[in-house]
XYZ file of C-alpha atoms in Angstrom:
685
model
C -45.287 -32.128 -43.422
C -43.533 -32.288 -40.059
C -39.927 -31.301 -39.544
C -38.097 -33.837 -37.360
C -35.451 -32.907 -34.809
C -33.545 -35.743 -33.141
C -30.102 -36.756 -31.948
C -28.818 -36.848 -35.527
C -29.888 -33.303 -36.383
C -26.938 -31.324 -37.726
C -26.518 -27.594 -37.132
C -24.608 -24.779 -38.752
C -23.604 -21.469 -37.214
C -21.965 -18.482 -38.939
C -18.301 -18.793 -39.816
C -16.011 -17.172 -37.272
C -18.990 -16.497 -34.980
C -19.016 -13.460 -32.746
C -18.967 -13.862 -29.002
C -22.773 -13.693 -28.391
C -23.348 -16.387 -31.019
C -20.727 -18.646 -29.459
C -22.424 -18.389 -26.078
C -25.868 -19.000 -27.580
C -24.582 -22.003 -29.534
C -23.157 -23.482 -26.338
C -26.635 -23.155 -24.766
C -28.332 -24.831 -27.741
C -25.674 -27.536 -27.867
C -26.218 -28.308 -24.185
C -30.006 -28.257 -24.599
C -29.868 -30.659 -27.560
C -27.654 -33.071 -25.638
C -29.921 -32.932 -22.581
C -33.046 -33.686 -24.622
C -31.707 -36.324 -27.018
C -28.856 -37.810 -25.003
C -26.182 -37.093 -27.598
C -24.105 -34.067 -28.503
C -25.174 -32.408 -31.763
C -22.987 -32.201 -34.819
C -21.967 -29.034 -36.616
C -22.391 -29.562 -40.364
C -21.518 -27.511 -43.416
C -24.030 -25.549 -45.470
C -24.965 -28.562 -47.603
C -25.447 -31.001 -44.726
C -27.092 -28.946 -41.971
C -30.684 -29.467 -40.864
C -30.851 -26.310 -38.733
C -28.951 -23.233 -39.898
C -28.381 -20.211 -37.654
C -27.390 -17.271 -39.858
C -27.794 -13.592 -40.567
C -30.811 -12.540 -42.586
C -30.929 -11.954 -46.324
C -33.382 -9.623 -48.082
C -35.334 -12.573 -49.449
C -36.000 -13.814 -45.876
C -38.238 -10.812 -45.249
C -37.517 -10.975 -41.531
C -39.167 -8.374 -39.273
C -37.449 -5.015 -39.498
C -37.224 -3.989 -35.841
C -33.901 -4.246 -33.912
C -33.020 -7.699 -32.542
C -35.733 -9.416 -34.588
C -35.486 -12.911 -36.057
C -37.448 -15.298 -38.229
C -37.783 -19.050 -38.874
C -37.770 -20.060 -42.555
C -38.209 -23.640 -43.757
C -36.475 -24.473 -47.017
C -37.302 -27.616 -49.017
C -34.605 -29.022 -51.315
C -33.142 -32.200 -52.669
C -31.696 -33.171 -49.284
C -34.996 -32.578 -47.465
C -36.219 -29.706 -45.353
C -33.865 -27.279 -43.658
C -34.810 -24.844 -40.911
C -33.117 -21.456 -41.245
C -33.176 -19.191 -38.201
C -32.124 -15.758 -39.418
C -31.666 -12.339 -37.851
C -30.368 -8.927 -38.803
C -27.989 -8.573 -35.846
C -26.142 -10.578 -33.208
C -28.661 -10.233 -30.406
C -31.520 -11.042 -32.766
C -29.756 -14.257 -33.700
C -29.205 -15.073 -30.022
C -32.921 -14.602 -29.384
C -33.744 -16.781 -32.396
C -31.459 -19.576 -31.227
C -32.937 -19.498 -27.716
C -36.479 -19.416 -29.104
C -35.649 -22.558 -31.072
C -34.523 -24.126 -27.814
C -37.698 -23.088 -25.994
C -40.181 -23.744 -28.799
C -38.866 -27.071 -30.057
C -36.595 -28.525 -27.374
C -38.848 -27.518 -24.465
C -36.244 -25.603 -22.459
C -37.863 -23.253 -19.947
C -36.297 -19.833 -19.275
C -35.983 -20.865 -15.614
C -34.574 -24.353 -16.209
C -31.464 -23.584 -14.148
C -33.058 -21.540 -11.355
C -36.066 -23.848 -10.890
C -34.167 -27.132 -11.355
C -36.429 -27.791 -14.338
C -34.515 -29.675 -17.040
C -36.257 -30.366 -20.359
C -37.841 -33.784 -20.768
C -35.773 -36.406 -22.643
C -37.152 -37.174 -26.097
C -36.320 -39.552 -28.939
C -37.402 -36.953 -31.483
C -39.495 -33.820 -31.869
C -41.873 -33.344 -34.794
C -42.751 -29.731 -35.530
C -44.889 -28.162 -38.257
C -42.717 -26.743 -41.029
C -44.388 -23.340 -40.746
C -42.464 -20.098 -41.108
C -42.428 -17.815 -38.081
C -41.740 -14.119 -37.517
C -40.752 -12.931 -34.055
C -43.193 -10.417 -32.558
C -41.718 -7.056 -31.636
C -41.352 -6.687 -27.848
C -43.483 -3.927 -26.392
C -40.493 -2.355 -24.593
C -37.314 -1.384 -26.427
C -34.858 -1.752 -23.519
C -35.861 -4.397 -20.997
C -33.740 -6.015 -18.363
C -32.629 -6.561 -14.799
C -30.700 -4.660 -12.195
C -28.976 -7.465 -10.293
C -29.049 -5.490 -7.060
C -28.500 -6.355 -3.374
C -27.140 -9.609 -4.775
C -25.513 -10.866 -1.569
C -26.603 -14.474 -2.169
C -24.909 -14.448 -5.561
C -21.827 -12.878 -3.986
C -21.589 -15.423 -1.185
C -22.632 -18.502 -3.136
C -19.102 -19.405 -4.279
C -15.734 -18.740 -2.695
C -14.416 -16.424 -5.403
C -14.992 -12.676 -5.055
C -16.080 -10.819 -7.045
C -18.420 -13.510 -8.409
C -17.033 -15.556 -11.261
C -18.447 -16.628 -14.614
C -19.892 -19.690 -12.892
C -22.281 -17.370 -11.029
C -22.986 -14.813 -13.736
C -23.539 -17.032 -16.783
C -26.802 -18.561 -15.451
C -28.030 -15.065 -14.551
C -27.428 -13.621 -18.003
C -28.644 -16.766 -19.754
C -31.965 -16.616 -17.879
C -32.330 -12.934 -18.761
C -31.730 -13.646 -22.444
C -34.175 -16.548 -22.366
C -36.741 -14.130 -20.908
C -36.233 -11.840 -23.892
C -34.291 -9.307 -21.853
C -31.646 -7.307 -23.665
C -30.196 -5.064 -20.918
C -28.571 -5.537 -17.520
C -26.964 -3.625 -14.698
C -24.697 -6.475 -13.588
C -24.396 -6.069 -9.846
C -23.999 -3.321 -7.286
C -20.681 -1.583 -6.634
C -18.635 -4.662 -7.476
C -14.884 -4.301 -8.056
C -14.129 -3.071 -11.546
C -11.810 -6.008 -12.220
C -14.740 -8.451 -11.913
C -16.003 -10.314 -14.979
C -19.643 -9.211 -14.621
C -19.750 -6.317 -17.099
C -17.378 -7.936 -19.600
C -19.331 -11.194 -19.586
C -22.666 -9.427 -20.036
C -21.264 -7.721 -23.125
C -19.737 -10.946 -24.414
C -23.140 -12.623 -24.177
C -24.716 -9.842 -26.245
C -26.513 -7.800 -23.593
C -26.713 -4.045 -23.452
C -24.974 -2.981 -20.238
C -26.174 -0.095 -18.124
C -25.072 1.489 -14.844
C -26.181 2.125 -11.283
C -27.605 5.640 -10.901
C -24.928 6.353 -8.266
C -22.185 5.411 -10.758
C -22.915 7.602 -13.801
C -21.395 6.285 -17.040
C -20.102 3.318 -15.042
C -17.236 5.464 -13.782
C -15.142 4.796 -10.707
C -16.459 6.381 -7.521
C -14.697 9.705 -6.960
C -13.540 8.963 -3.416
C -12.103 5.610 -4.458
C -10.109 7.192 -7.244
C -9.082 10.330 -5.355
C -8.696 9.509 -1.692
C -8.596 12.633 0.423
C -9.975 14.923 -2.284
C -13.297 16.696 -1.825
C -16.075 15.110 -3.895
C -17.265 18.449 -5.234
C -17.814 18.976 -8.947
C -17.842 22.686 -8.261
C -14.275 22.514 -6.917
C -12.851 19.554 -8.861
C -14.649 19.334 -12.208
C -11.561 18.142 -14.067
C -11.164 15.148 -11.735
C -14.776 14.052 -12.197
C -14.515 14.511 -15.955
C -11.339 12.450 -16.074
C -13.211 9.526 -14.512
C -16.110 9.963 -16.937
C -13.722 10.166 -19.892
C -11.999 6.943 -18.834
C -15.338 5.143 -18.474
C -16.537 6.287 -21.889
C -13.278 5.302 -23.553
C -13.439 1.820 -22.015
C -17.029 1.164 -23.088
C -17.441 3.150 -26.294
C -17.360 0.086 -28.559
C -19.881 -1.901 -26.508
C -23.658 -1.985 -26.351
C -24.236 0.543 -23.562
C -27.318 2.308 -22.268
C -25.469 5.233 -20.723
C -26.686 6.430 -17.334
C -26.272 10.161 -16.848
C -26.632 11.310 -13.274
C -25.109 13.198 -10.414
C -25.547 11.865 -6.905
C -23.184 12.071 -3.982
C -20.731 9.430 -2.889
C -22.457 6.434 -1.293
C -25.709 6.904 -3.254
C -26.972 9.993 -1.451
C -27.711 13.593 -2.467
C -24.516 15.337 -3.603
C -25.175 18.400 -1.426
C -24.554 16.332 1.715
C -20.867 16.520 0.763
C -21.234 19.946 -0.851
C -23.566 21.973 1.433
C -23.128 25.191 -0.555
C -25.961 23.880 -2.739
C -28.644 24.836 -0.253
C -31.624 25.608 -2.503
C -33.600 23.532 -4.989
C -32.622 25.950 -7.735
C -28.890 25.536 -7.097
C -29.193 21.752 -6.871
C -31.275 21.452 -10.016
C -28.951 23.714 -11.981
C -25.925 21.630 -10.966
C -27.574 18.328 -11.899
C -28.738 19.760 -15.230
C -25.251 21.062 -15.972
C -23.578 17.748 -15.114
C -26.073 15.700 -17.131
C -25.532 17.964 -20.151
C -21.750 17.666 -19.761
C -21.910 13.860 -19.555
C -24.295 13.798 -22.528
C -21.922 15.864 -24.653
C -18.939 13.735 -23.628
C -20.687 10.505 -24.652
C -21.865 11.961 -27.971
C -18.313 13.048 -28.752
C -17.171 9.409 -28.641
C -20.272 7.377 -29.571
C -22.523 7.774 -32.596
C -26.234 7.991 -31.715
C -25.856 6.777 -28.133
C -28.742 5.647 -25.952
C -28.758 7.651 -22.734
C -31.013 7.734 -19.695
C -31.436 9.593 -16.414
C -32.819 7.892 -13.311
C -35.447 10.135 -11.722
C -34.800 8.564 -8.343
C -35.125 10.104 -4.908
C -34.244 13.791 -4.780
C -33.652 13.977 -8.546
C -37.300 13.069 -9.161
C -38.473 15.753 -6.739
C -36.278 18.423 -8.348
C -37.361 17.400 -11.847
C -41.059 17.515 -10.970
C -40.575 20.942 -9.415
C -39.087 22.179 -12.699
C -35.518 22.623 -11.496
C -33.867 20.064 -13.800
C -33.653 20.315 -17.578
C -33.081 17.086 -19.531
C -32.802 16.820 -23.340
C -35.816 15.051 -24.864
C -33.821 12.208 -26.426
C -32.552 11.085 -23.007
C -34.831 8.413 -21.539
C -36.221 9.534 -18.186
C -36.523 6.593 -15.778
C -39.259 6.714 -13.129
C -39.035 4.469 -10.065
C -41.559 2.733 -7.848
C -41.327 2.947 -4.056
C -39.764 -0.495 -3.624
C -43.129 -2.040 -2.819
C -44.520 -1.924 -6.341
C -46.411 1.382 -6.319
C -45.266 4.095 -8.716
C -44.879 6.734 -6.007
C -41.873 8.162 -4.173
C -40.245 5.751 -1.743
C -40.458 5.957 2.013
C -37.410 7.627 3.550
C -37.179 6.723 7.213
C -40.471 7.898 8.678
C -41.288 10.233 5.796
C -43.640 8.763 3.225
C -44.957 11.462 0.900
C -46.059 9.013 -1.827
C -45.635 11.604 -4.561
C -46.715 10.126 -7.924
C -43.677 8.938 -9.884
C -44.842 8.797 -13.483
C -44.717 11.261 -16.360
C -47.783 13.271 -17.130
C -49.820 11.976 -20.067
C -48.275 13.201 -23.323
C -45.209 14.555 -21.513
C -42.443 15.166 -24.038
C -39.468 12.882 -24.449
C -38.790 9.222 -23.819
C -39.726 7.520 -20.568
C -39.250 4.224 -18.775
C -39.533 2.657 -15.344
C -37.308 1.081 -12.713
C -39.443 -1.477 -10.889
C -38.811 -3.600 -7.795
C -40.063 -7.142 -7.424
C -37.567 -7.355 -4.546
C -36.203 -4.608 -2.330
C -33.974 -3.961 0.686
C -34.781 -1.038 2.955
C -34.228 -2.072 6.617
C -37.965 -1.834 7.255
C -40.541 -4.161 5.665
C -39.191 -5.119 2.272
C -38.979 -8.537 0.646
C -35.409 -9.611 0.041
C -35.376 -13.377 0.596
C -39.065 -13.905 -0.063
C -41.485 -13.306 -2.910
C -43.225 -10.004 -3.607
C -45.706 -9.710 -0.715
C -48.644 -8.052 -2.492
C -50.952 -9.528 -5.092
C -49.565 -9.845 -8.605
C -52.438 -7.692 -9.808
C -50.737 -4.713 -8.149
C -47.696 -5.244 -10.374
C -49.814 -5.595 -13.493
C -51.849 -2.500 -12.698
C -48.878 -0.263 -11.961
C -46.890 -1.342 -15.003
C -49.987 -1.037 -17.184
C -50.504 2.538 -15.970
C -46.854 3.354 -16.664
C -47.233 2.044 -20.208
C -50.480 3.964 -20.646
C -48.749 7.295 -19.985
C -45.870 6.449 -22.310
C -43.188 5.041 -19.978
C -42.479 2.083 -22.246
C -39.114 2.878 -23.811
C -37.287 1.139 -20.976
C -38.131 -1.307 -18.152
C -35.479 -2.169 -15.577
C -36.504 -4.732 -12.956
C -34.701 -5.061 -9.651
C -34.117 -8.807 -9.766
C -32.181 -9.291 -6.527
C -30.766 -12.788 -6.218
C -33.002 -14.225 -8.987
C -33.837 -17.583 -7.399
C -36.438 -16.394 -4.828
C -38.278 -14.221 -7.351
C -39.015 -16.384 -10.396
C -42.790 -15.920 -10.306
C -42.752 -12.132 -10.404
C -39.773 -11.959 -12.761
C -41.743 -14.189 -15.098
C -44.730 -11.845 -14.889
C -42.472 -8.907 -15.759
C -41.154 -10.940 -18.723
C -44.680 -11.170 -20.093
C -45.365 -7.487 -19.466
C -42.254 -6.216 -21.225
C -42.825 -8.615 -24.110
C -46.551 -8.129 -24.751
C -47.298 -4.872 -22.978
C -50.080 -6.526 -21.023
C -50.812 -9.607 -18.947
C -53.755 -11.401 -17.408
C -52.443 -12.331 -13.960
C -54.737 -15.349 -13.627
C -53.754 -16.732 -17.006
C -50.115 -16.027 -16.258
C -50.251 -17.797 -12.895
C -51.878 -20.862 -14.441
C -49.280 -20.929 -17.215
C -46.373 -20.402 -14.815
C -47.530 -23.163 -12.467
C -48.191 -25.375 -15.486
C -44.572 -24.988 -16.564
C -43.153 -25.525 -13.082
C -45.236 -28.529 -11.959
C -46.454 -31.676 -13.677
C -49.490 -32.335 -11.477
C -51.840 -30.734 -8.929
C -51.525 -27.464 -10.808
C -54.826 -25.927 -9.761
C -54.102 -26.650 -6.081
C -50.603 -25.167 -6.375
C -51.922 -22.067 -8.152
C -54.317 -21.495 -5.259
C -51.410 -21.769 -2.815
C -49.600 -19.021 -4.736
C -52.717 -16.837 -4.588
C -53.053 -17.390 -0.860
C -49.431 -16.461 -0.241
C -50.167 -12.788 -0.931
C -53.356 -13.006 1.143
C -51.337 -14.143 4.170
C -48.742 -11.347 4.217
C -49.165 -8.733 6.931
C -50.990 -5.531 5.903
C -49.121 -3.021 8.057
C -50.552 0.198 6.630
C -53.515 1.704 4.784
C -52.197 1.236 1.237
C -52.459 -1.814 -0.998
C -48.682 -1.996 -1.234
C -48.211 -1.830 2.556
C -47.546 -5.567 2.802
C -44.725 -7.052 4.862
C -41.802 -8.935 3.386
C -39.191 -10.889 5.318
C -37.246 -7.839 6.530
C -40.294 -6.774 8.604
C -39.552 -9.542 11.135
C -35.861 -8.869 11.508
C -34.736 -5.240 11.262
C -37.469 -3.888 13.586
C -36.920 -6.814 15.981
C -33.210 -6.062 16.245
C -33.979 -2.366 16.709
C -36.335 -3.233 19.562
C -33.781 -5.486 21.269
C -31.091 -2.830 20.955
C -33.346 -0.034 22.211
C -34.414 -2.213 25.145
C -30.970 -3.368 26.219
C -29.498 0.108 25.836
C -31.844 1.185 28.642
C -33.806 3.540 26.419
C -37.244 1.932 26.707
C -38.676 4.904 28.567
C -38.532 6.715 25.226
C -40.070 5.528 21.939
C -37.781 4.309 19.188
C -38.328 6.900 16.478
C -36.978 4.496 13.858
C -40.198 2.493 14.201
C -42.630 5.369 13.698
C -43.043 4.517 9.990
C -44.989 1.472 11.128
C -46.457 2.195 14.568
C -46.977 5.925 14.465
C -45.852 8.112 17.361
C -46.555 6.022 20.467
C -44.605 4.935 23.530
C -42.062 2.138 23.248
C -44.222 -0.546 24.928
C -46.992 0.257 22.461
C -44.498 0.033 19.588
C -43.441 -3.439 20.707
C -47.036 -4.512 21.182
C -47.988 -3.194 17.720
C -45.426 -5.449 16.043
C -46.249 -8.382 18.330
C -49.953 -8.165 17.588
C -49.458 -7.809 13.807
C -47.282 -10.895 13.785
C -49.420 -12.939 16.173
C -52.513 -12.231 14.088
C -50.732 -13.525 10.967
C -49.533 -16.811 12.493
C -52.749 -18.839 11.969
C -52.861 -17.960 8.269
C -49.235 -18.914 7.686
C -49.662 -22.145 9.665
C -52.714 -23.083 7.612
C -50.895 -22.414 4.336
C -47.835 -24.367 5.476
C -49.989 -27.350 6.457
C -51.761 -27.343 3.084
C -48.434 -27.377 1.265
C -47.157 -30.211 3.445
C -50.321 -32.253 2.811
C -49.871 -31.776 -0.931
C -46.177 -32.694 -1.072
C -46.576 -36.505 -0.835
C -48.941 -36.405 -3.817
C -46.225 -34.925 -6.070
C -43.330 -36.554 -7.867
C -39.972 -35.874 -6.222
C -38.819 -33.103 -8.632
C -42.105 -31.268 -8.108
C -41.790 -31.721 -4.354
C -38.380 -30.054 -4.427
C -39.674 -27.142 -6.524
C -42.687 -26.614 -4.282
C -40.442 -26.625 -1.212
C -37.887 -24.252 -2.735
C -40.246 -21.812 -4.404
C -43.209 -21.656 -2.035
C -42.793 -23.553 1.237
C -39.427 -21.851 1.801
C -41.107 -18.445 1.637
C -43.960 -19.493 3.915
C -41.522 -20.852 6.511
C -39.545 -17.589 6.567
C -42.750 -15.631 7.149
C -44.075 -18.068 9.762
C -40.824 -18.268 11.720
C -40.551 -14.481 11.632
C -44.128 -13.969 12.845
C -43.793 -16.529 15.624
C -40.414 -15.175 16.683
C -41.622 -11.578 16.854
C -44.733 -12.631 18.795
C -42.573 -14.345 21.417
C -40.228 -11.348 21.543
C -43.195 -9.108 22.314
C -44.388 -11.466 25.031
C -40.909 -11.428 26.523
C -40.912 -7.648 26.726
C -44.360 -7.625 28.338
C -43.244 -10.130 31.012
C -40.106 -8.074 31.593
C -42.142 -4.914 32.183
C -44.235 -6.838 34.706
C -41.034 -7.811 36.545
C -41.404 -11.484 35.695
C -37.844 -12.094 34.531
C -37.983 -15.910 34.452
C -41.030 -15.811 32.185
C -39.404 -13.106 30.030
C -36.370 -15.384 29.725
C -38.574 -18.287 28.608
C -40.349 -16.210 25.964
C -37.050 -14.815 24.691
C -35.689 -18.348 24.356
C -38.832 -19.416 22.521
C -38.379 -16.420 20.225
C -34.852 -17.615 19.498
C -36.126 -21.122 18.689
C -38.746 -19.726 16.335
C -36.271 -17.493 14.512
C -33.861 -20.428 14.232
C -36.477 -22.155 12.080
C -35.727 -19.495 9.478
C -32.073 -20.541 9.482
C -33.169 -24.159 9.066
C -35.294 -23.145 6.061
C -32.280 -21.444 4.469
C -30.144 -24.513 5.031
C -32.751 -26.929 3.659
C -32.930 -24.894 0.446
C -29.178 -25.301 -0.099
C -29.303 -28.773 -1.641
C -27.171 -29.901 -4.582
C -25.825 -27.052 -6.698
C -27.394 -24.570 -4.263
C -24.929 -25.387 -1.480
C -24.061 -22.160 0.409
C -26.514 -20.080 -1.625
C -27.836 -18.288 1.477
C -24.646 -18.119 3.520
C -24.253 -14.416 2.710
C -27.652 -13.459 4.105
C -26.249 -10.150 5.237
C -29.317 -7.984 4.554
C -32.343 -9.641 6.137
C -29.694 -11.404 8.254
C -31.684 -14.015 10.140
C -28.534 -15.185 11.920
C -28.010 -11.698 13.344
C -31.573 -11.714 14.673
C -30.927 -15.055 16.383
C -27.746 -13.658 17.920
C -29.585 -10.559 19.144
C -32.271 -12.673 20.787
C -29.612 -14.898 22.344
C -27.991 -11.798 23.840
C -31.382 -10.718 25.138
C -32.129 -13.999 26.908
C -28.667 -14.082 28.489
C -29.218 -10.544 29.727
C -32.630 -11.490 31.096
C -31.176 -14.468 32.958
C -28.765 -12.090 34.645
C -31.696 -10.122 36.070
C -32.596 -12.819 38.587
C -30.471 -15.918 38.144
C -27.055 -14.256 38.527
C -24.389 -14.748 39.802
C -24.625 -18.527 40.289
C -27.331 -19.177 37.651
C -28.943 -21.707 39.942
C -31.640 -19.637 41.648
C -34.383 -20.144 39.039
C -33.733 -23.872 38.886
C -33.924 -24.129 42.669
C -36.982 -21.939 42.989
C -39.103 -23.277 40.111
C -37.782 -26.663 39.032
C -36.097 -28.496 41.917
C -38.396 -30.887 43.776
C -39.531 -29.519 47.130
C -37.948 -32.447 48.957
C -34.550 -31.588 47.507
C -34.539 -27.853 48.238
C -33.610 -28.300 51.895
C -31.266 -31.271 51.793
C -29.245 -30.936 48.547
C -25.479 -30.705 48.615
C -24.015 -27.881 46.558
C -21.190 -29.981 45.187
C -23.732 -32.214 43.395
C -26.441 -29.697 42.426
C -24.804 -26.408 41.501
C -23.964 -27.179 37.858
C -26.016 -24.474 36.068
C -28.381 -25.659 33.361
C -27.707 -24.434 29.813
C -30.102 -21.708 28.668
C -32.088 -23.974 26.345
C -32.572 -26.683 28.980
C -33.515 -24.205 31.700
C -35.990 -22.518 29.359
C -37.615 -25.854 28.489
C -38.054 -26.775 32.139
C -39.347 -23.346 33.094
C -41.760 -23.393 30.147
C -43.178 -26.694 31.403
C -43.520 -25.201 34.878
C -45.222 -22.037 33.605
C -47.347 -23.856 31.031
C -46.211 -21.700 28.089
């Protein structure tokens, strides 16, 4: 017999509910009102249809941490649904599963503008249900490089208005752990709110134990543990004392100030042995300090950068009950990350059957000033993600999965894939894509799924490896480096900062390498953009908005970047040939193309998303536009200065006017855009 949920359904929550339950109830209350058009009532034990409570032995709920179960009870007043759990977070997950399973609320409802459909009632089978145990014990997000979240609202650090939708989405994805932001002021609400909502809180690897940065706390002191151990330990002690009663996954680490190797500030540690011994000693000290205050703590060490290299070389000793966290290279491959022009690609996974606990830190978004995807989706095929995570699980790195989630909104597709992987331990990328598109769009799902597949096929392959695919930063950081190198008068020498992409070649060849890569990609991006635009009128308005925000937006950033870089390269080539007017035209056209990226950002800021991209400080499309504007002004000075009339007179003015014009009526210089348009018509470009 079916169990009916409707506007009259009454609920009960535990008496004097703890903070996580209060937040979860507010979510369910809102969901119920959205679906049925009326706020739900809270009844007593005898008059509640849905009861959220802690488990009893007779419920026989699953025994793993944070589990829950659905139990239908039939009595004189009808059927009652009991959702029971052993602990707070289990009950939160049970309440949100009720919302997803029966009320139809998607984990991404907020971020995808995907409200649940209104209903008069919902009829569900009165079948008991046991939650399956997630494949990964600790699973969550590092909300990192979160400049869009920071700049979205006026208040800094970001307020509850910003953080609540982030943490709610994570909980709805089954995540139980978060690093809430990067180097935000300690008085911000981010860490407190995450704890209030029931999440385990962890720390950035450059801020061990969540402690204050040494140089912030002790201005003018030397950040040397060798010289000032008591000062470091005071900060660690304060951090432990503040957090000891919370759900914490303690990060033990020792990196230098500003997230760099500690020996940069303490050069006495000049051998791998000395460095490894110091890190081992500090980790052991932090471990002992936590254990002195917290019973059976969960601790981890991020094997990131130089720490990974020292550990693999046998210079670092870590107790087996500390989870060792292995990191991908920022582009999805479980190898060491590229550092400037050095790209050793050392495998970054434990050996099969290696002792201890292991997990991974994985990027679906990254910021590296080279080719990473910050504003746009993961540039490689989703099968790369599945394969790398599957291999990590195969060798035992499944105690912990931390996903770099960036600003959330641009990365829903890959975050959703990671949700399935950490829940089930496996995923079929084709089935996942079909299911994801099916949840996001009400029609034309097969066509939209093919557009998502083609997105990864259109990204620029800039190197020999499968993960060498260009994200949005590829079009901007290198372009600004080229403009700076050029205008600084250094173009007789190559720009070594670009060798990671071009190899060791002369500067003109470096510029041409980027120009050609981008020019070759333009037709593919144009074709994909046109297909999306042809499909849009066939969709209902909400689906149109989602397709624009979550696919067309990304395509337009790639296309504008490719077209802009192509024109920049053409400008440099004309400049080298001494054709300054033509170089000026191409530079102006580059500016116009890059400005299309700014338009795409602005168009995605509708409704509640107003100002979401105003803090684009990392890819920084506006800075690229400003750099190109500087370039074209500089180019105009090469032949049109000082009166800025010569090019107009030489190329644009009618022949009959050149010899009879009066300066008082013809010497008003044309603005750059207008002059460029007229010269482009003259040159046929």
